[in-house]
Amino acid sequence: MNNASFKYPDQAAYELVTAQLAAKNITYKDIAVITKELQKQYLPDVPLSEFEAETQDVLHKREVMNNVMVALELDRLATAHELKEPLESIICNDAGVFGVDEGLALNIANIYGTIGVTNYGYVDKVKEGIIKRLDEEKGDEVNTFIDDIIGAIAAAVAAKMAHKYA
Ligand code: MG
Protein backbone atom coordinates (compact mmCIF):
# COMPACT_ATOMS: atom_id res chain seq x y z
CA MET A 1 0.00 0.00 0.00
CA ASN A 2 2.74 2.42 0.97
CA ASN A 3 4.91 3.06 -2.08
CA ALA A 4 8.26 4.63 -1.17
CA SER A 5 8.61 6.15 -4.63
CA PHE A 6 5.21 7.92 -4.44
CA LYS A 7 5.61 11.39 -5.87
CA TYR A 8 3.33 13.99 -4.31
CA PRO A 9 0.68 14.93 -6.93
CA ASP A 10 0.72 18.71 -6.44
CA GLN A 11 -0.68 19.55 -9.85
CA ALA A 12 -3.52 17.02 -9.55
CA ALA A 13 -4.26 18.33 -6.05
CA TYR A 14 -4.42 21.88 -7.36
CA GLU A 15 -6.75 20.81 -10.15
CA LEU A 16 -9.04 19.04 -7.67
CA VAL A 17 -9.13 22.07 -5.36
CA THR A 18 -9.90 24.36 -8.31
CA ALA A 19 -12.71 22.04 -9.44
CA GLN A 20 -14.11 21.78 -5.90
CA LEU A 21 -14.27 25.58 -5.57
CA ALA A 22 -15.76 26.00 -9.06
CA ALA A 23 -18.44 23.45 -8.21
CA LYS A 24 -19.49 25.71 -5.34
CA ASN A 25 -19.38 28.81 -7.57
CA ILE A 26 -16.46 30.31 -5.69
CA THR A 27 -13.83 32.34 -7.53
CA TYR A 28 -10.41 33.63 -6.44
CA LYS A 29 -11.96 37.05 -6.64
CA ASP A 30 -14.67 36.14 -4.06
CA ILE A 31 -11.92 35.16 -1.62
CA ALA A 32 -9.76 38.17 -2.50
CA VAL A 33 -12.69 40.51 -1.75
CA ILE A 34 -12.82 39.18 1.83
CA THR A 35 -9.06 39.60 2.21
CA LYS A 36 -9.06 43.12 0.83
CA GLU A 37 -11.77 44.02 3.36
CA LEU A 38 -9.68 42.48 6.17
CA GLN A 39 -6.64 44.51 5.14
CA LYS A 40 -8.32 47.77 4.07
CA GLN A 41 -7.02 49.86 6.98
CA TYR A 42 -3.46 48.62 6.48
CA LEU A 43 -3.23 48.24 2.69
CA PRO A 44 -5.84 50.63 1.27
CA ASP A 45 -3.95 51.22 -2.00
CA VAL A 46 -3.21 47.60 -2.93
CA PRO A 47 -5.45 46.62 -5.86
CA LEU A 48 -7.88 43.70 -5.68
CA SER A 49 -5.96 42.02 -8.51
CA GLU A 50 -2.93 41.65 -6.23
CA PHE A 51 -5.04 40.03 -3.51
CA GLU A 52 -6.42 37.74 -6.20
CA ALA A 53 -2.92 36.76 -7.36
CA GLU A 54 -1.85 36.03 -3.76
CA THR A 55 -4.99 33.92 -3.27
CA GLN A 56 -3.91 31.78 -6.23
CA ASP A 57 -0.44 31.53 -4.76
CA VAL A 58 -1.73 30.41 -1.33
CA LEU A 59 -3.93 27.79 -3.02
CA HIS A 60 -0.84 26.30 -4.66
CA LYS A 61 0.71 25.57 -1.29
CA ARG A 62 0.71 21.87 -0.50
CA GLU A 63 -0.36 22.16 3.16
CA VAL A 64 -3.23 24.44 2.14
CA MET A 65 -4.39 22.12 -0.65
CA ASN A 66 -4.25 19.07 1.63
CA ASN A 67 -6.65 20.59 4.14
CA VAL A 68 -8.93 22.04 1.44
CA MET A 69 -9.17 18.67 -0.34
CA VAL A 70 -10.12 16.78 2.83
CA ALA A 71 -12.63 19.40 3.97
CA LEU A 72 -14.42 19.74 0.64
CA GLU A 73 -14.55 15.99 0.10
CA LEU A 74 -16.35 15.65 3.43
CA ASP A 75 -18.96 18.22 2.31
CA ARG A 76 -19.34 16.35 -0.98
CA LEU A 77 -19.65 12.92 0.68
CA ALA A 78 -22.17 14.28 3.18
CA THR A 79 -24.18 15.84 0.35
CA ALA A 80 -24.19 12.45 -1.43
CA HIS A 81 -25.17 10.67 1.85
CA GLU A 82 -22.07 8.52 1.57
CA LEU A 83 -20.77 8.93 5.12
CA LYS A 84 -21.44 6.47 7.91
CA GLU A 85 -23.72 7.42 10.78
CA PRO A 86 -23.47 9.30 13.04
CA LEU A 87 -20.86 11.28 11.06
CA GLU A 88 -23.33 11.81 8.19
CA SER A 89 -25.92 13.47 10.45
CA ILE A 90 -23.34 15.46 12.39
CA ILE A 91 -21.89 17.01 9.23
CA CYS A 92 -25.27 17.42 7.48
CA ASN A 93 -26.61 19.34 10.48
CA ASP A 94 -23.43 21.42 10.87
CA ALA A 95 -23.47 20.63 14.59
CA GLY A 96 -21.87 23.51 16.47
CA VAL A 97 -19.88 21.31 18.84
CA PHE A 98 -18.33 19.19 16.06
CA GLY A 99 -15.40 21.55 15.49
CA VAL A 100 -13.46 19.55 12.89
CA ASP A 101 -14.44 22.11 10.22
CA GLU A 102 -12.85 24.87 12.29
CA GLY A 103 -9.91 22.55 13.04
CA LEU A 104 -9.07 22.04 9.35
CA ALA A 105 -9.54 25.77 8.77
CA LEU A 106 -7.10 26.52 11.58
CA ASN A 107 -4.56 24.18 10.00
CA ILE A 108 -4.64 26.51 6.99
CA ALA A 109 -4.64 29.76 8.98
CA ASN A 110 -1.76 28.48 11.14
CA ILE A 111 0.60 28.14 8.18
CA TYR A 112 0.82 31.94 8.04
CA GLY A 113 1.26 32.45 11.76
CA THR A 114 -0.65 34.45 14.32
CA ILE A 115 -1.98 37.03 11.84
CA GLY A 116 -3.61 34.18 9.93
CA VAL A 117 -5.16 32.71 13.07
CA THR A 118 -6.55 35.96 14.47
CA ASN A 119 -7.97 36.94 11.07
CA TYR A 120 -9.64 33.54 10.72
CA GLY A 121 -11.28 33.99 14.13
CA TYR A 122 -12.53 37.37 12.99
CA VAL A 123 -14.00 36.26 9.64
CA ASP A 124 -15.58 33.24 11.33
CA LYS A 125 -17.41 35.63 13.68
CA VAL A 126 -18.52 38.32 11.23
CA LYS A 127 -19.26 36.01 8.25
CA GLU A 128 -19.25 38.44 5.32
CA GLY A 129 -19.66 38.13 1.57
CA ILE A 130 -19.36 34.67 0.12
CA ILE A 131 -18.96 33.15 3.63
CA LYS A 132 -22.35 34.53 4.63
CA ARG A 133 -23.89 33.16 1.42
CA LEU A 134 -22.42 29.70 2.03
CA ASP A 135 -23.34 29.70 5.70
CA GLU A 136 -26.95 30.62 4.98
CA GLU A 137 -27.47 28.60 1.79
CA LYS A 138 -30.22 26.17 2.60
CA GLY A 139 -30.59 23.52 -0.03
CA ASP A 140 -29.49 19.99 -0.76
CA GLU A 141 -25.82 20.93 -0.60
CA VAL A 142 -23.91 20.45 2.64
CA ASN A 143 -21.70 23.51 3.31
CA THR A 144 -20.36 22.60 6.73
CA PHE A 145 -16.67 22.76 5.80
CA ILE A 146 -16.55 25.19 2.91
CA ASP A 147 -17.45 28.38 4.80
CA ASP A 148 -14.63 27.79 7.30
CA ILE A 149 -12.21 26.87 4.53
CA ILE A 150 -12.93 30.05 2.55
CA GLY A 151 -12.53 32.12 5.72
CA ALA A 152 -9.23 30.42 6.45
CA ILE A 153 -7.89 30.96 2.92
CA ALA A 154 -8.89 34.63 3.08
CA ALA A 155 -7.19 34.93 6.48
CA ALA A 156 -4.06 33.19 5.20
CA VAL A 157 -3.88 35.61 2.26
CA ALA A 158 -4.35 38.54 4.67
CA ALA A 159 -1.41 37.30 6.76
CA LYS A 160 0.74 36.76 3.66
CA MET A 161 -0.01 40.31 2.48
CA ALA A 162 0.68 41.76 5.95
CA HIS A 163 4.10 40.10 5.99
CA LYS A 164 4.82 41.11 2.39
CA TYR A 165 4.27 44.81 3.18
CA ALA A 166 5.75 44.83 6.68
MG1 MG B 1 -18.61 25.33 9.34
XYZ file of N, CA and C and ligand atoms in Angstrom:
499
model
N 0.836 -1.205 0.000
C 0.000 0.000 0.000
C 0.869 1.253 0.000
N 1.900 1.238 0.851
C 2.743 2.418 0.965
C 3.936 2.317 0.019
N 3.882 3.102 -1.039
C 4.911 3.057 -2.075
C 5.961 4.136 -1.806
N 7.193 3.703 -1.537
C 8.258 4.632 -1.168
C 8.583 5.623 -2.288
N 8.282 5.247 -3.524
C 8.608 6.145 -4.627
C 7.423 7.046 -5.018
N 6.379 7.073 -4.175
C 5.211 7.924 -4.442
C 5.630 9.384 -4.539
N 5.251 9.988 -5.640
C 5.607 11.388 -5.870
C 4.364 12.222 -5.568
N 4.513 13.237 -4.727
C 3.330 13.991 -4.312
C 2.668 14.688 -5.498
N 1.361 14.428 -5.718
C 0.682 14.931 -6.928
C 0.175 16.370 -6.766
N 1.106 17.313 -6.673
C 0.717 18.705 -6.435
C -0.209 19.264 -7.519
N 0.136 18.983 -8.770
C -0.679 19.548 -9.853
C -2.091 18.970 -9.831
N -2.200 17.667 -9.609
C -3.516 17.025 -9.546
C -4.300 17.554 -8.346
N -3.610 17.793 -7.236
C -4.263 18.333 -6.046
C -4.801 19.733 -6.344
N -3.978 20.528 -7.022
C -4.416 21.883 -7.363
C -5.638 21.844 -8.281
N -5.615 20.923 -9.233
C -6.754 20.808 -10.152
C -8.022 20.368 -9.415
N -7.869 19.471 -8.444
C -9.040 19.041 -7.666
C -9.595 20.201 -6.839
N -8.705 20.929 -6.181
C -9.134 22.069 -5.356
C -9.860 23.101 -6.227
N -9.293 23.391 -7.390
C -9.903 24.358 -8.308
C -11.299 23.884 -8.729
N -11.413 22.597 -9.035
C -12.706 22.044 -9.445
C -13.712 22.063 -8.294
N -13.227 21.773 -7.068
C -14.113 21.778 -5.901
C -14.669 23.185 -5.652
N -13.819 24.196 -5.788
C -14.267 25.579 -5.569
C -15.224 26.000 -6.684
N -14.896 25.642 -7.930
C -15.755 26.003 -9.063
C -17.137 25.365 -8.911
N -17.173 24.143 -8.394
C -18.443 23.447 -8.207
C -19.342 24.170 -7.210
N -18.718 24.938 -6.329
C -19.491 25.708 -5.335
C -19.638 27.168 -5.779
N -19.291 27.440 -7.041
C -19.383 28.810 -7.575
C -18.545 29.818 -6.811
N -17.360 29.409 -6.417
C -16.462 30.307 -5.686
C -15.256 30.624 -6.568
N -14.972 31.916 -6.723
C -13.828 32.337 -7.531
C -12.716 32.871 -6.617
N -11.514 33.001 -7.189
C -10.409 33.629 -6.441
C -10.805 35.025 -6.016
N -11.557 35.670 -6.906
C -11.964 37.045 -6.637
C -12.861 37.113 -5.391
N -13.793 36.157 -5.247
C -14.669 36.138 -4.065
C -13.835 36.100 -2.783
N -12.781 35.287 -2.805
C -11.921 35.156 -1.622
C -11.098 36.430 -1.436
N -10.583 36.957 -2.560
C -9.763 38.172 -2.504
C -10.551 39.368 -1.955
N -11.840 39.416 -2.249
C -12.690 40.513 -1.748
C -12.725 40.495 -0.217
N -12.811 39.306 0.364
C -12.821 39.184 1.826
C -11.472 39.657 2.386
N -10.394 39.222 1.735
C -9.063 39.601 2.212
C -8.838 41.106 2.107
N -9.258 41.680 1.004
C -9.064 43.120 0.832
C -9.786 43.878 1.946
N -10.985 43.411 2.273
C -11.766 44.017 3.358
C -11.009 43.888 4.696
N -10.430 42.713 4.924
C -9.679 42.480 6.169
C -8.470 43.410 6.283
N -7.876 43.744 5.137
C -6.638 44.515 5.136
C -6.831 45.987 4.764
N -8.091 46.429 4.647
C -8.317 47.770 4.073
C -7.687 48.893 4.886
N -7.616 48.757 6.215
C -7.020 49.855 6.982
C -5.496 49.860 6.924
N -4.929 48.720 6.555
C -3.464 48.620 6.482
C -2.945 48.787 5.053
N -3.680 48.241 4.085
C -3.228 48.242 2.691
C -4.307 48.829 1.772
N -4.717 50.066 2.033
C -5.845 50.625 1.266
C -5.561 50.791 -0.226
N -4.267 50.924 -0.600
C -3.946 51.218 -2.000
C -3.574 49.985 -2.821
N -3.556 48.818 -2.179
C -3.206 47.604 -2.927
C -4.443 47.153 -3.716
N -4.287 46.966 -5.047
C -5.452 46.616 -5.861
C -5.967 45.194 -5.600
N -7.248 45.013 -5.864
C -7.883 43.704 -5.676
C -7.159 42.626 -6.483
N -6.647 42.995 -7.654
C -5.958 42.021 -8.512
C -4.753 41.396 -7.811
N -4.092 42.186 -6.962
C -2.932 41.653 -6.235
C -3.387 40.667 -5.152
N -4.488 40.976 -4.487
C -5.041 40.034 -3.507
C -5.447 38.736 -4.213
N -5.983 38.898 -5.422
C -6.421 37.735 -6.196
C -5.214 36.860 -6.571
N -4.129 37.504 -6.993
C -2.920 36.757 -7.363
C -2.338 36.025 -6.147
N -2.368 36.674 -4.982
C -1.853 36.034 -3.759
C -2.757 34.879 -3.320
N -4.048 35.008 -3.592
C -4.985 33.919 -3.274
C -4.622 32.678 -4.090
N -4.333 32.899 -5.370
C -3.908 31.783 -6.232
C -2.628 31.152 -5.725
N -1.727 32.005 -5.274
C -0.445 31.531 -4.763
C -0.637 30.667 -3.504
N -1.462 31.160 -2.577
C -1.734 30.414 -1.334
C -2.361 29.054 -1.667
N -3.249 29.042 -2.662
C -3.931 27.790 -3.018
C -3.015 26.789 -3.715
N -1.823 27.230 -4.086
C -0.843 26.301 -4.656
C 0.012 25.642 -3.585
N -0.125 26.101 -2.356
C 0.708 25.574 -1.285
C 0.192 24.205 -0.851
N 1.089 23.255 -0.759
C 0.712 21.869 -0.497
C -0.108 21.703 0.798
N 0.358 22.304 1.891
C -0.361 22.161 3.165
C -1.756 22.761 3.085
N -1.906 23.832 2.312
C -3.230 24.442 2.142
C -4.122 23.488 1.340
N -3.602 23.011 0.208
C -4.392 22.124 -0.652
C -4.819 20.862 0.095
N -3.921 20.307 0.903
C -4.249 19.073 1.634
C -5.487 19.256 2.503
N -5.520 20.346 3.248
C -6.655 20.593 4.138
C -7.924 20.933 3.362
N -7.766 21.689 2.267
C -8.934 22.040 1.444
C -9.536 20.771 0.825
N -8.672 19.900 0.293
C -9.170 18.665 -0.341
C -9.981 17.815 0.635
N -9.439 17.620 1.836
C -10.118 16.775 2.827
C -11.451 17.401 3.235
N -11.419 18.702 3.506
C -12.627 19.396 3.967
C -13.735 19.334 2.914
N -13.383 19.659 1.672
C -14.425 19.743 0.643
C -14.925 18.369 0.215
N -14.078 17.354 0.350
C -14.553 15.988 0.096
C -15.578 15.578 1.144
N -15.386 16.001 2.382
C -16.354 15.652 3.430
C -17.710 16.316 3.165
N -17.690 17.576 2.704
C -18.957 18.221 2.311
C -19.613 17.454 1.167
N -18.792 17.056 0.194
C -19.343 16.349 -0.976
C -19.912 14.986 -0.579
N -19.177 14.250 0.246
C -19.650 12.923 0.676
C -20.911 13.042 1.523
N -20.968 14.063 2.361
C -22.168 14.278 3.183
C -23.351 14.626 2.292
N -23.117 15.468 1.288
C -24.184 15.845 0.348
C -24.717 14.604 -0.378
N -23.812 13.677 -0.707
C -24.187 12.447 -1.426
C -24.671 11.338 -0.474
N -24.759 11.658 0.818
C -25.169 10.669 1.846
C -24.283 9.436 1.826
N -22.997 9.655 1.648
C -22.069 8.523 1.567
C -21.233 8.327 2.828
N -21.514 9.101 3.868
C -20.770 8.927 5.122
C -21.529 7.990 6.045
N -20.804 7.355 6.936
C -21.437 6.469 7.914
C -22.054 7.300 9.038
N -23.133 6.796 9.594
C -23.720 7.425 10.777
C -22.869 7.107 11.995
N -22.744 8.023 12.957
C -23.466 9.305 13.041
C -22.762 10.465 12.341
N -21.601 10.188 11.681
C -20.863 11.282 11.060
C -21.705 12.008 10.006
N -22.475 11.212 9.224
C -23.325 11.811 8.192
C -24.262 12.879 8.789
N -24.966 12.524 9.845
C -25.922 13.472 10.449
C -25.217 14.654 11.100
N -24.077 14.380 11.728
C -23.339 15.456 12.389
C -22.926 16.508 11.366
N -22.366 16.057 10.242
C -21.889 17.006 9.227
C -23.060 17.653 8.492
N -24.085 16.863 8.156
C -25.272 17.415 7.483
C -25.914 18.524 8.299
N -25.942 18.358 9.602
C -26.605 19.337 10.477
C -25.668 20.433 10.960
N -24.421 20.404 10.497
C -23.430 21.423 10.867
C -23.452 21.657 12.389
N -23.383 20.558 13.128
C -23.468 20.629 14.588
C -22.366 21.532 15.153
N -22.784 22.487 15.961
C -21.867 23.511 16.468
C -20.716 22.975 17.307
N -20.929 21.845 17.962
C -19.881 21.305 18.836
C -18.966 20.298 18.126
N -19.156 20.132 16.820
C -18.329 19.188 16.057
C -16.882 19.694 15.999
N -16.696 20.875 15.408
C -15.397 21.552 15.486
C -14.298 21.095 14.552
N -14.518 20.004 13.805
C -13.464 19.548 12.893
C -13.347 20.497 11.693
N -14.474 21.114 11.307
C -14.435 22.108 10.222
C -13.530 23.285 10.616
N -13.720 23.779 11.828
C -12.851 24.867 12.295
C -11.404 24.380 12.463
N -11.248 23.114 12.855
C -9.910 22.547 13.038
C -9.120 22.526 11.744
N -9.758 22.058 10.649
C -9.068 22.038 9.353
C -8.783 23.466 8.886
N -9.735 24.361 9.142
C -9.545 25.773 8.769
C -8.347 26.353 9.520
N -8.233 26.018 10.794
C -7.101 26.522 11.584
C -5.766 25.958 11.103
N -5.792 24.725 10.589
C -4.555 24.180 10.004
C -4.057 25.104 8.897
N -4.995 25.609 8.099
C -4.639 26.509 6.986
C -4.174 27.861 7.526
N -4.964 28.429 8.436
C -4.644 29.756 8.977
C -3.287 29.743 9.690
N -2.997 28.636 10.371
C -1.761 28.481 11.144
C -0.486 28.572 10.311
N -0.590 28.168 9.041
C 0.599 28.144 8.176
C 1.202 29.543 8.079
N 0.340 30.560 8.166
C 0.817 31.939 8.038
C 0.932 32.647 9.384
N 0.964 31.871 10.452
C 1.257 32.449 11.764
C 0.079 33.121 12.435
N 0.401 33.894 13.467
C -0.650 34.445 14.324
C -1.587 35.393 13.572
N -1.090 36.107 12.573
C -1.979 37.026 11.839
C -3.053 36.214 11.113
N -2.653 35.065 10.589
C -3.611 34.181 9.931
C -4.668 33.676 10.905
N -4.233 33.282 12.076
C -5.155 32.709 13.069
C -6.142 33.754 13.585
N -5.639 34.939 13.933
C -6.552 35.962 14.474
C -7.528 36.428 13.393
N -7.055 36.531 12.151
C -7.966 36.937 11.066
C -9.013 35.869 10.794
N -8.643 34.600 10.913
C -9.641 33.540 10.719
C -10.722 33.639 11.797
N -10.317 33.842 13.033
C -11.282 33.987 14.128
C -12.244 35.128 13.852
N -11.701 36.205 13.300
C -12.529 37.369 12.990
C -13.535 37.075 11.872
N -13.059 36.522 10.748
C -14.002 36.260 9.642
C -15.031 35.203 10.025
N -14.642 34.268 10.879
C -15.580 33.240 11.330
C -16.710 33.868 12.154
N -16.396 34.931 12.860
C -17.406 35.628 13.677
C -18.306 36.506 12.818
N -17.700 37.329 11.958
C -18.523 38.316 11.229
C -19.211 37.740 9.992
N -18.662 36.675 9.417
C -19.256 36.013 8.246
C -19.784 37.000 7.208
N -18.864 37.495 6.362
C -19.251 38.443 5.322
C -19.160 37.817 3.942
N -19.783 38.489 2.987
C -19.665 38.127 1.572
C -20.011 36.684 1.280
N -19.126 36.039 0.570
C -19.361 34.668 0.121
C -19.527 33.712 1.320
N -18.860 34.016 2.446
C -18.964 33.147 3.627
C -20.394 33.176 4.168
N -20.967 34.371 4.177
C -22.345 34.526 4.633
C -23.287 33.744 3.709
N -23.050 33.871 2.388
C -23.894 33.161 1.421
C -23.830 31.654 1.652
N -22.601 31.135 1.837
C -22.422 29.698 2.030
C -23.005 29.233 3.354
N -22.843 30.060 4.377
C -23.338 29.702 5.703
C -24.865 29.653 5.732
N -25.489 30.519 4.933
C -26.951 30.623 4.983
C -27.651 29.777 3.928
N -26.892 29.349 2.903
C -27.469 28.601 1.795
C -28.167 27.350 2.304
N -29.474 27.350 2.181
C -30.223 26.171 2.601
C -30.698 25.443 1.353
N -30.187 24.286 1.145
C -30.590 23.519 -0.029
C -30.164 22.093 0.197
N -29.918 21.379 -0.884
C -29.493 19.991 -0.757
C -27.994 19.868 -0.495
N -27.272 20.968 -0.742
C -25.815 20.932 -0.595
C -25.383 21.129 0.860
N -24.477 20.284 1.305
C -23.909 20.453 2.641
C -22.729 21.425 2.527
N -22.762 22.494 3.319
C -21.697 23.509 3.307
C -21.038 23.641 4.675
N -20.899 22.537 5.366
C -20.359 22.596 6.728
C -18.889 23.004 6.746
N -18.109 22.475 5.805
C -16.671 22.758 5.801
C -16.302 23.981 4.965
N -17.016 24.174 3.862
C -16.553 25.188 2.907
C -16.505 26.608 3.466
N -17.461 26.989 4.300
C -17.449 28.379 4.798
C -16.200 28.627 5.652
N -15.844 27.648 6.466
C -14.631 27.790 7.299
C -13.370 27.806 6.433
N -13.380 26.965 5.406
C -12.205 26.873 4.527
C -11.979 28.186 3.772
N -13.060 28.766 3.271
C -12.932 30.048 2.554
C -12.435 31.135 3.512
N -12.989 31.144 4.720
C -12.532 32.118 5.718
C -11.060 31.946 6.035
N -10.631 30.698 6.130
C -9.230 30.425 6.452
C -8.307 30.808 5.299
N -8.720 30.566 4.070
C -7.891 30.958 2.923
C -7.776 32.483 2.888
N -8.912 33.160 3.071
C -8.895 34.633 3.076
C -7.975 35.145 4.184
N -8.033 34.522 5.343
C -7.192 34.932 6.476
C -5.715 34.648 6.186
N -5.439 33.527 5.547
C -4.062 33.188 5.196
C -3.500 34.211 4.211
N -4.314 34.597 3.236
C -3.880 35.607 2.256
C -3.647 36.946 2.963
N -4.518 37.284 3.905
C -4.350 38.541 4.670
C -3.012 38.533 5.403
N -2.674 37.408 6.015
C -1.412 37.301 6.757
C -0.231 37.393 5.794
N -0.347 36.735 4.656
C 0.735 36.761 3.664
C 0.969 38.193 3.194
N -0.107 38.911 2.929
C -0.010 40.311 2.484
C 0.588 41.191 3.588
N 0.157 40.957 4.821
C 0.678 41.764 5.945
C 2.188 41.596 6.055
N 2.658 40.342 5.908
C 4.105 40.096 5.986
C 4.831 40.693 4.789
N 4.201 40.603 3.614
C 4.818 41.114 2.388
C 5.084 42.623 2.494
N 4.149 43.349 3.116
C 4.268 44.812 3.178
C 4.834 45.309 4.501
N 5.250 44.405 5.370
C 5.754 44.831 6.681
C 7.165 45.425 6.547
Mg -18.610 25.332 9.344
